[in-house]
XYZ file of C-alpha atoms in Angstrom:
428
model
C 119.412 57.884 194.081
C 120.183 58.786 197.376
C 124.237 60.705 197.992
C 125.027 57.913 200.761
C 124.139 54.891 199.130
C 126.720 52.964 198.364
C 127.114 50.585 195.732
C 127.603 46.762 196.805
C 131.650 45.848 196.036
C 132.649 42.540 197.000
C 134.924 42.610 200.173
C 138.893 41.836 199.950
C 141.870 42.553 200.878
C 143.689 44.423 198.451
C 143.915 48.103 196.907
C 140.897 49.054 194.848
C 141.967 50.110 191.640
C 138.339 51.802 189.559
C 138.714 52.104 186.310
C 136.249 54.304 184.802
C 135.789 53.286 181.052
C 135.812 49.793 178.568
C 137.557 51.261 175.193
C 141.294 49.988 174.803
C 142.911 51.878 177.858
C 141.216 51.070 180.553
C 140.156 46.958 179.207
C 144.365 46.595 178.834
C 144.937 47.919 181.885
C 142.593 45.813 183.466
C 144.286 42.509 181.733
C 147.765 43.685 182.167
C 146.600 43.867 186.339
C 145.183 40.156 185.845
C 145.451 38.131 189.076
C 147.461 40.165 190.477
C 147.109 41.871 194.368
C 144.616 44.352 193.152
C 141.033 44.288 193.357
C 140.377 45.356 189.697
C 136.345 47.365 189.561
C 135.713 47.547 185.929
C 132.817 50.881 185.135
C 131.345 51.476 181.561
C 127.796 52.292 180.845
C 127.430 49.576 178.605
C 128.136 46.272 178.947
C 130.675 45.929 176.004
C 133.906 47.083 174.765
C 133.960 47.908 171.288
C 136.439 47.760 168.175
C 136.259 51.931 167.108
C 138.727 51.246 164.020
C 135.632 49.256 162.198
C 133.329 51.402 162.955
C 132.597 52.704 159.891
C 132.302 49.385 158.408
C 129.265 48.445 160.346
C 127.400 51.982 159.003
C 128.768 51.389 155.339
C 126.856 47.707 155.884
C 130.000 45.684 155.348
C 130.092 44.197 158.943
C 127.121 43.313 161.618
C 127.698 45.252 165.207
C 127.616 41.587 166.657
C 131.485 40.941 165.018
C 133.493 44.165 166.847
C 131.595 44.052 170.506
C 132.746 41.687 172.805
C 131.221 41.304 175.948
C 133.127 42.631 179.236
C 132.069 39.447 181.264
C 133.585 37.290 179.024
C 136.749 39.462 178.405
C 137.607 39.435 182.836
C 135.692 35.727 183.119
C 138.644 33.813 184.585
C 139.738 37.300 186.757
C 139.909 37.504 190.337
C 138.867 39.974 192.479
C 137.197 41.586 189.310
C 133.750 43.744 189.316
C 132.101 44.574 186.001
C 129.671 47.563 186.910
C 127.801 48.796 184.301
C 126.567 53.016 185.533
C 127.286 56.338 184.077
C 129.710 58.030 186.486
C 128.571 61.226 187.552
C 131.593 63.113 189.734
C 134.649 62.777 191.443
C 135.485 63.563 194.891
C 139.201 63.184 195.201
C 139.062 63.999 199.424
C 136.768 61.384 200.083
C 138.607 59.169 196.588
C 134.976 58.241 195.844
C 133.209 58.595 192.343
C 129.655 58.894 192.371
C 127.887 57.346 189.929
C 123.853 56.584 188.942
C 123.833 53.576 191.492
C 125.299 54.800 194.138
C 129.015 55.664 195.187
C 132.173 53.955 195.253
C 135.314 54.327 197.381
C 138.675 53.305 195.398
C 142.094 53.975 196.305
C 143.995 54.676 192.752
C 141.042 56.084 190.264
C 141.742 55.605 186.543
C 140.244 57.798 183.986
C 139.972 55.527 180.955
C 136.846 57.529 179.590
C 137.886 57.700 175.844
C 136.910 60.863 173.404
C 133.376 62.009 172.015
C 132.912 63.929 169.249
C 133.745 67.735 168.667
C 131.497 70.571 166.926
C 133.312 72.503 167.872
C 130.466 75.287 168.774
C 129.001 74.210 165.682
C 125.210 73.809 167.551
C 123.399 73.330 163.918
C 125.688 70.866 162.565
C 125.588 68.749 165.909
C 121.890 68.720 166.064
C 121.425 67.304 162.280
C 124.644 64.953 161.376
C 125.973 61.861 162.825
C 129.128 61.665 164.647
C 131.378 58.090 164.334
C 132.602 57.188 167.819
C 130.399 54.454 168.872
C 128.401 51.788 167.495
C 124.463 52.816 168.362
C 126.208 55.875 166.017
C 127.831 53.551 163.496
C 123.950 51.858 163.231
C 121.987 55.167 163.121
C 124.105 56.091 160.203
C 123.168 52.984 158.074
C 119.847 52.938 159.323
C 119.574 57.060 158.124
C 121.575 56.361 154.720
C 119.615 53.559 153.642
C 116.175 55.048 154.893
C 116.922 58.222 152.202
C 117.856 56.374 149.868
C 114.491 54.482 150.295
C 113.012 58.013 150.075
C 114.568 58.497 147.136
C 113.354 55.573 145.479
C 109.840 56.724 146.697
C 109.665 59.802 144.918
C 108.756 61.228 141.786
C 109.992 64.281 142.338
C 114.086 64.914 141.534
C 115.142 67.415 143.759
C 114.193 64.963 146.722
C 115.974 62.669 144.437
C 119.075 63.846 144.752
C 118.845 65.325 148.685
C 118.599 62.137 150.125
C 121.305 60.430 147.487
C 124.204 62.489 148.413
C 126.075 62.036 151.249
C 128.526 64.408 152.842
C 131.754 63.203 155.195
C 133.670 66.076 157.761
C 136.594 65.308 158.123
C 139.117 63.661 155.909
C 141.418 61.517 158.570
C 141.256 57.798 158.822
C 137.703 57.421 159.585
C 136.547 60.189 157.472
C 138.796 58.296 154.223
C 137.712 54.823 155.284
C 134.047 55.801 155.528
C 134.607 57.489 151.844
C 135.982 54.486 150.342
C 133.130 52.062 151.731
C 130.699 54.535 150.475
C 132.892 54.382 146.751
C 132.073 51.000 147.334
C 129.063 50.560 147.819
C 128.033 53.192 145.309
C 129.663 51.188 142.467
C 128.707 48.021 142.853
C 125.787 47.271 145.000
C 123.499 50.236 144.089
C 123.138 49.929 141.279
C 121.674 46.101 141.663
C 119.430 47.418 144.908
C 118.176 50.788 143.362
C 117.549 49.677 139.245
C 115.239 53.545 139.550
C 117.265 55.523 140.442
C 120.308 54.813 137.842
C 120.082 58.553 137.405
C 120.466 59.286 140.623
C 123.936 57.979 141.761
C 125.632 57.858 145.213
C 127.176 61.238 144.885
C 129.620 60.958 148.175
C 131.177 64.110 149.250
C 134.333 64.486 151.376
C 134.957 68.178 153.419
C 138.403 69.067 155.185
C 139.324 71.964 157.004
C 142.830 71.137 156.306
C 145.410 70.853 152.955
C 145.172 67.797 152.362
C 143.479 64.406 153.727
C 145.092 62.092 155.956
C 147.343 65.003 157.451
C 149.057 62.719 160.392
C 150.250 60.391 158.456
C 153.482 61.216 155.033
C 152.437 63.099 152.511
C 153.331 60.043 150.071
C 150.146 58.434 151.713
C 147.961 61.591 151.491
C 148.496 62.032 147.698
C 148.267 58.598 147.281
C 145.047 58.476 149.218
C 143.452 61.609 147.512
C 144.011 59.630 143.663
C 142.555 56.702 145.793
C 139.709 58.939 146.344
C 139.166 60.668 143.358
C 139.155 57.646 141.303
C 136.125 56.116 143.099
C 134.657 59.421 141.668
C 134.756 60.720 145.786
C 134.092 64.740 145.532
C 136.751 65.643 147.904
C 136.796 69.054 148.744
C 140.377 70.547 150.626
C 141.238 73.718 152.635
C 136.754 73.512 153.299
C 135.118 74.220 156.893
C 131.480 73.393 157.003
C 129.902 76.722 158.495
C 126.165 75.270 158.903
C 124.249 72.184 158.350
C 119.794 72.369 158.552
C 119.459 68.971 157.584
C 118.927 69.533 153.835
C 121.699 72.416 152.830
C 125.377 71.867 154.161
C 127.122 75.878 154.081
C 130.639 76.234 153.330
C 133.085 78.429 153.710
C 134.364 78.430 150.311
C 130.892 79.577 149.739
C 129.830 76.032 148.024
C 126.522 74.794 149.092
C 125.502 71.212 148.875
C 121.874 69.718 149.279
C 122.355 66.361 151.324
C 120.309 65.030 154.440
C 123.077 62.450 155.251
C 125.834 64.087 157.148
C 128.137 62.164 158.773
C 130.817 63.821 160.886
C 134.784 62.995 161.153
C 136.571 65.925 161.763
C 136.775 65.971 165.709
C 137.086 64.931 168.692
C 137.362 65.951 172.506
C 137.951 64.169 175.730
C 135.331 63.356 178.309
C 135.223 62.580 182.047
C 133.068 63.138 184.814
C 132.457 66.121 187.067
C 135.470 66.883 189.355
C 138.900 67.822 188.041
C 139.902 70.831 188.187
C 139.703 73.914 185.575
C 143.583 74.124 185.693
C 143.997 70.210 184.351
C 142.299 70.703 181.261
C 144.022 71.578 177.813
C 142.487 72.440 175.094
C 140.846 69.553 173.366
C 139.172 68.849 177.219
C 141.892 66.410 177.776
C 143.458 65.768 180.948
C 146.475 67.009 182.049
C 149.008 64.332 183.082
C 152.951 63.467 184.307
C 155.445 60.791 182.703
C 153.549 58.740 184.461
C 150.208 59.284 183.836
C 148.936 61.174 186.736
C 146.544 63.513 187.094
C 148.805 66.845 188.423
C 148.126 67.466 191.888
C 146.314 64.114 192.636
C 148.319 61.079 193.841
C 145.981 58.557 193.303
C 144.024 59.810 190.781
C 144.972 58.513 187.260
C 144.238 59.447 183.234
C 145.046 57.387 180.590
C 144.014 56.714 176.785
C 142.330 59.680 174.459
C 141.563 61.826 178.127
C 145.447 61.881 179.247
C 147.182 64.785 177.796
C 151.247 64.117 178.519
C 152.600 66.563 176.733
C 156.170 66.118 175.634
C 159.230 67.521 173.710
C 158.075 65.215 170.707
C 154.509 65.458 171.143
C 153.671 69.307 173.047
C 150.312 69.131 172.455
C 149.974 65.517 173.671
C 149.982 61.602 172.384
C 147.602 60.866 169.620
C 144.445 59.607 170.561
C 144.608 56.359 168.790
C 144.342 53.109 170.062
C 147.849 52.274 169.635
C 148.359 55.250 172.393
C 145.898 54.148 174.662
C 147.110 50.080 174.507
C 150.570 51.348 175.301
C 149.611 54.057 178.177
C 147.367 51.056 180.028
C 149.817 48.284 180.041
C 152.653 50.944 180.959
C 150.259 52.205 183.915
C 149.589 48.275 185.023
C 153.580 47.764 185.434
C 153.818 51.160 187.508
C 151.300 50.046 189.557
C 152.592 46.870 190.202
C 156.427 48.737 191.479
C 157.203 50.848 194.581
C 155.915 54.796 193.479
C 160.267 55.546 193.142
C 160.721 52.902 191.093
C 157.895 53.783 188.194
C 159.148 54.138 184.841
C 158.240 57.594 182.431
C 155.609 56.049 179.705
C 157.351 56.719 176.161
C 155.152 55.888 173.013
C 156.131 53.816 170.608
C 155.088 54.449 167.012
C 154.664 51.683 165.566
C 153.191 53.601 162.068
C 150.108 54.040 160.458
C 147.409 52.468 158.614
C 144.472 53.467 156.517
C 142.277 51.936 154.111
C 140.404 53.232 151.023
C 139.050 50.454 149.586
C 139.167 46.774 148.789
C 143.093 45.960 148.157
C 143.667 49.774 147.939
C 145.553 50.370 151.385
C 148.491 52.848 152.426
C 150.532 52.631 155.193
C 154.020 53.995 156.978
C 156.495 52.355 158.850
C 159.262 55.153 159.604
C 160.737 56.597 156.196
C 158.632 53.226 154.248
C 155.860 53.734 152.472
C 153.688 51.086 151.387
C 150.152 51.367 148.979
C 147.833 49.045 147.441
C 147.122 45.862 147.927
C 150.224 44.765 150.056
C 149.017 47.960 152.940
C 145.855 46.999 152.728
C 146.631 43.026 153.551
C 148.810 44.645 156.789
C 145.921 46.593 157.356
C 143.456 43.934 157.407
C 146.210 41.835 159.476
C 146.598 43.787 162.265
C 142.980 44.633 162.940
C 142.170 41.627 162.311
C 144.400 40.322 165.147
C 143.557 43.161 167.476
C 139.928 42.266 167.355
C 138.584 40.987 170.711
C 137.983 36.842 170.377
C 138.266 33.716 168.047
C 134.069 33.966 166.905
C 134.143 37.856 165.953
C 137.486 36.974 164.484
C 136.525 34.325 162.491
C 133.345 36.307 161.661
C 135.005 39.231 160.246
C 137.644 37.026 158.197
C 135.050 34.961 156.642
C 132.919 38.275 155.922
C 136.280 39.854 154.661
C 137.243 37.198 152.281
C 133.517 37.219 151.078
C 133.510 40.852 150.463
C 136.998 40.611 148.883
C 135.179 38.267 146.234
C 132.243 39.036 145.249
C 131.939 43.404 146.848
C 128.985 42.284 148.297
C 127.587 44.412 151.364
C 125.124 42.114 152.948
C 124.928 43.605 156.104
C 122.192 46.723 154.621
C 119.797 46.054 157.321
C 117.683 48.344 158.958
C 116.954 46.444 161.855
C 116.417 49.929 164.215
C 114.740 53.120 162.567
C 117.038 56.558 162.825
C 114.905 59.547 163.979
C 116.994 62.977 163.129
C 117.202 64.377 166.486
C 115.873 67.867 165.048
């Protein structure tokens, strides 16, 4: 690629807003600007939007990937002055108001960084090399294939050590993703595993959750945390609290408690960090690799660069370390920025996050929900969780697919998607 090469963008008389990232923040910003006097150029390395809250269901054989991804071009099919380019963004040149991608240069009038977050392994290189994160649809498919492949290895072996190694699953992190993944694997262990692998009747799946903090679901209420822990323990999930991972070589998990766990299946859900192209000054980058923004989501020191969603660190009295890196924050910031961009800057309104509550599911008919001082547990919370997620999925066909799949699972506990479509090859 030559640096002087410009990416073809159809000419337009309106100001150009370039949005990097088709996650919740970028998608909802673009939707809120439908047919407004702007040219919207949306950039992503994939040609689809993925519904991240349900990645764990793909990883645990509950859903097929097609159910939770949606083509970007279909979402914006009837939008005027909308352009999509599938490419990786390499760097930002704020002086020239341009970005460099792997297909060329794109100029902008306004640039919005909605590039989201990626796994944060906190410098544990051996863990990063030998584990799989849960941030993308590709990773969720890798988890599914890896675990099923290892169970097949156990089933083909007559060596007890090999069988134990390949039938142990370790999940690092007890936030919503870790708890929901553990609960789904616990149901797999109880209802699917004995039927599919009768030769391993003496080697049941061992499911471990390792959490450095003192409780599971630390961002939720103490009641939800305790209820979730009880549910996990009833489902025979082994929970290690106040315990951090020290190292992992692909077979042995070393913990800060001195304990070791033998496992060939390690899933990382313990932390994330912002991700964005080169070109943002280091003084604007906060802990967690997030970009410091003002109350209008504008990157400090820049008049035409904004950051929204996981990558943005808006420090307020209520959120001194930035808003939670969750979908509702990204959606609200995208919609709010769209409103401001349609006004004169003197009329812009500061962003204020509306916390609509927190939800987590531990399995079928098992969930917790916090709405202010209200707390729900069990079937009712599970119904709320299911309804909220079903409404949020893009596309009628996807909603129908997921809904029918959940009805089938609710009646039969079946996880019909335990398929190794693409074999996983370990990174190291």
